[in-house]
Short mmCIF file of N, CA and C in Angstrom, two decimals:
data_model
loop_
_atom_site.label_atom_id
_atom_site.label_comp_id
_atom_site.label_asym_id
_atom_site.label_seq_id
_atom_site.Cartn_x
_atom_site.Cartn_y
_atom_site.Cartn_z
N MET A 1 -47.56 30.97 14.71
CA MET A 1 -46.49 31.64 15.41
C MET A 1 -45.28 30.71 15.57
N ARG A 2 -45.54 29.43 15.81
CA ARG A 2 -44.43 28.49 15.96
C ARG A 2 -43.63 28.37 14.67
N PHE A 3 -44.31 28.42 13.53
CA PHE A 3 -43.62 28.31 12.24
C PHE A 3 -42.65 29.47 12.05
N ALA A 4 -43.10 30.68 12.39
CA ALA A 4 -42.23 31.87 12.27
C ALA A 4 -41.04 31.75 13.21
N ALA A 5 -41.26 31.25 14.40
CA ALA A 5 -40.16 31.07 15.35
C ALA A 5 -39.18 30.03 14.84
N ALA A 6 -39.68 28.98 14.23
CA ALA A 6 -38.80 27.95 13.67
C ALA A 6 -37.99 28.51 12.52
N LEU A 7 -38.58 29.37 11.71
CA LEU A 7 -37.83 29.99 10.61
C LEU A 7 -36.74 30.90 11.14
N CYS A 8 -37.07 31.67 12.17
CA CYS A 8 -36.05 32.54 12.77
C CYS A 8 -34.91 31.72 13.33
N THR A 9 -35.22 30.64 14.00
CA THR A 9 -34.20 29.78 14.57
C THR A 9 -33.36 29.16 13.47
N GLY A 10 -33.99 28.71 12.40
CA GLY A 10 -33.26 28.13 11.28
C GLY A 10 -32.36 29.14 10.61
N ALA A 11 -32.86 30.35 10.43
CA ALA A 11 -32.05 31.41 9.82
C ALA A 11 -30.89 31.77 10.74
N HIS A 12 -31.15 31.77 12.04
CA HIS A 12 -30.11 32.08 13.02
C HIS A 12 -29.00 31.02 12.97
N VAL A 13 -29.39 29.76 12.88
CA VAL A 13 -28.42 28.67 12.81
C VAL A 13 -27.58 28.78 11.54
N LEU A 14 -28.22 29.08 10.42
CA LEU A 14 -27.49 29.22 9.16
C LEU A 14 -26.52 30.40 9.22
N ALA A 15 -26.95 31.52 9.78
CA ALA A 15 -26.08 32.69 9.89
C ALA A 15 -24.90 32.39 10.82
N HIS A 16 -25.16 31.69 11.91
CA HIS A 16 -24.10 31.34 12.85
C HIS A 16 -23.10 30.39 12.19
N THR A 17 -23.61 29.43 11.44
CA THR A 17 -22.73 28.48 10.74
C THR A 17 -21.87 29.19 9.71
N ARG A 18 -22.46 30.10 8.98
CA ARG A 18 -21.71 30.88 7.97
C ARG A 18 -20.65 31.74 8.64
N LEU A 19 -21.01 32.39 9.74
CA LEU A 19 -20.06 33.23 10.46
C LEU A 19 -18.90 32.40 10.99
N ARG A 20 -19.19 31.23 11.53
CA ARG A 20 -18.14 30.36 12.05
C ARG A 20 -17.21 29.91 10.92
N SER A 21 -17.78 29.62 9.77
CA SER A 21 -16.98 29.23 8.61
C SER A 21 -16.05 30.36 8.17
N LEU A 22 -16.56 31.58 8.14
CA LEU A 22 -15.73 32.73 7.76
C LEU A 22 -14.60 32.96 8.75
N ILE A 23 -14.90 32.78 10.04
CA ILE A 23 -13.87 32.94 11.07
C ILE A 23 -12.79 31.87 10.92
N GLU A 24 -13.20 30.63 10.66
CA GLU A 24 -12.23 29.56 10.47
C GLU A 24 -11.34 29.81 9.26
N GLN A 25 -11.93 30.31 8.17
CA GLN A 25 -11.14 30.63 6.98
C GLN A 25 -10.14 31.74 7.26
N ALA A 26 -10.56 32.75 8.01
CA ALA A 26 -9.66 33.85 8.35
C ALA A 26 -8.54 33.37 9.27
N ASP A 27 -8.87 32.50 10.22
CA ASP A 27 -7.86 31.95 11.12
C ASP A 27 -6.84 31.12 10.34
N TYR A 28 -7.33 30.33 9.39
CA TYR A 28 -6.43 29.51 8.57
C TYR A 28 -5.50 30.40 7.74
N ALA A 29 -6.06 31.44 7.13
CA ALA A 29 -5.24 32.35 6.32
C ALA A 29 -4.19 33.05 7.18
N ALA A 30 -4.57 33.45 8.39
CA ALA A 30 -3.61 34.12 9.28
C ALA A 30 -2.50 33.16 9.71
N ALA A 31 -2.85 31.92 10.02
CA ALA A 31 -1.84 30.94 10.41
C ALA A 31 -0.93 30.61 9.24
N LYS A 32 -1.51 30.50 8.06
CA LYS A 32 -0.73 30.21 6.85
C LYS A 32 0.27 31.33 6.59
N GLU A 33 -0.17 32.57 6.76
CA GLU A 33 0.72 33.72 6.56
C GLU A 33 1.81 33.76 7.63
N LEU A 34 1.42 33.49 8.86
CA LEU A 34 2.36 33.54 9.97
C LEU A 34 3.44 32.48 9.86
N PHE A 35 3.05 31.28 9.49
CA PHE A 35 4.00 30.17 9.46
C PHE A 35 4.56 29.90 8.06
N GLY A 36 4.26 30.76 7.11
CA GLY A 36 4.85 30.66 5.78
C GLY A 36 4.28 29.54 4.94
N GLY A 37 3.08 29.14 5.18
CA GLY A 37 2.48 28.10 4.36
C GLY A 37 2.00 28.66 3.05
N GLY A 38 2.76 28.50 2.03
CA GLY A 38 2.37 29.00 0.73
C GLY A 38 2.57 27.93 -0.31
N SER A 39 3.28 28.25 -1.33
CA SER A 39 3.50 27.31 -2.41
C SER A 39 4.59 26.30 -2.09
N GLY A 40 5.22 26.42 -0.95
CA GLY A 40 6.27 25.49 -0.59
C GLY A 40 7.66 26.01 -0.89
N ILE A 41 7.76 27.22 -1.42
CA ILE A 41 9.06 27.80 -1.74
C ILE A 41 9.65 28.38 -0.45
N ASN A 42 10.86 27.97 -0.13
CA ASN A 42 11.57 28.55 1.01
C ASN A 42 12.35 29.74 0.48
N LEU A 43 11.94 30.94 0.87
CA LEU A 43 12.54 32.15 0.33
C LEU A 43 14.02 32.30 0.70
N HIS A 44 14.45 31.66 1.77
CA HIS A 44 15.83 31.79 2.21
C HIS A 44 16.79 30.89 1.43
N THR A 45 16.28 29.81 0.86
CA THR A 45 17.17 28.88 0.17
C THR A 45 16.88 28.74 -1.33
N PHE A 46 15.80 29.35 -1.80
CA PHE A 46 15.40 29.19 -3.20
C PHE A 46 16.31 30.00 -4.11
N LEU A 47 16.83 29.37 -5.14
CA LEU A 47 17.68 30.04 -6.12
C LEU A 47 17.00 29.99 -7.49
N PRO A 48 16.33 31.07 -7.86
CA PRO A 48 15.64 31.09 -9.15
C PRO A 48 16.63 31.05 -10.31
N LYS A 49 16.31 30.24 -11.32
CA LYS A 49 17.19 30.08 -12.47
C LYS A 49 16.52 30.47 -13.78
N SER A 50 15.22 30.33 -13.84
CA SER A 50 14.50 30.65 -15.08
C SER A 50 13.56 31.83 -14.83
N VAL A 51 12.98 32.32 -15.90
CA VAL A 51 12.03 33.42 -15.79
C VAL A 51 10.84 32.98 -14.93
N LYS A 52 10.37 31.76 -15.14
CA LYS A 52 9.26 31.22 -14.35
C LYS A 52 9.63 31.16 -12.87
N ASP A 53 10.85 30.74 -12.56
CA ASP A 53 11.32 30.70 -11.18
C ASP A 53 11.30 32.09 -10.55
N PHE A 54 11.77 33.09 -11.30
CA PHE A 54 11.77 34.46 -10.79
C PHE A 54 10.34 34.98 -10.57
N GLU A 55 9.43 34.61 -11.47
CA GLU A 55 8.04 35.02 -11.31
C GLU A 55 7.43 34.37 -10.07
N ASP A 56 7.70 33.07 -9.87
CA ASP A 56 7.22 32.38 -8.68
C ASP A 56 7.80 32.99 -7.42
N PHE A 57 9.08 33.30 -7.46
CA PHE A 57 9.78 33.89 -6.33
C PHE A 57 9.16 35.26 -5.99
N ALA A 58 8.93 36.06 -7.01
CA ALA A 58 8.34 37.39 -6.81
C ALA A 58 6.92 37.29 -6.23
N SER A 59 6.12 36.37 -6.75
CA SER A 59 4.74 36.24 -6.23
C SER A 59 4.75 35.73 -4.80
N GLU A 60 5.70 34.87 -4.46
CA GLU A 60 5.80 34.38 -3.08
C GLU A 60 6.20 35.52 -2.13
N ILE A 61 7.10 36.39 -2.58
CA ILE A 61 7.49 37.55 -1.76
C ILE A 61 6.30 38.47 -1.55
N VAL A 62 5.53 38.70 -2.58
CA VAL A 62 4.36 39.57 -2.49
C VAL A 62 3.33 38.97 -1.51
N GLN A 63 3.14 37.66 -1.56
CA GLN A 63 2.18 37.01 -0.66
C GLN A 63 2.60 37.12 0.79
N GLN A 64 3.89 37.08 1.03
CA GLN A 64 4.34 37.16 2.41
C GLN A 64 4.53 38.60 2.80
#
């Protein structure tokens, strides 16, 4: 019986650790979105000059 209880406790700890990790990742993504942490492009001052610049600019707009 003790072995089964230990397995349940171990599984519970693993599930709790995984859940905490998922919450931290979601919090990080939300903060990154809120504070504009992306590729480093400032949408207000960036002046695209090449096709690649325009593509980067467009993807940054879509992300935000």
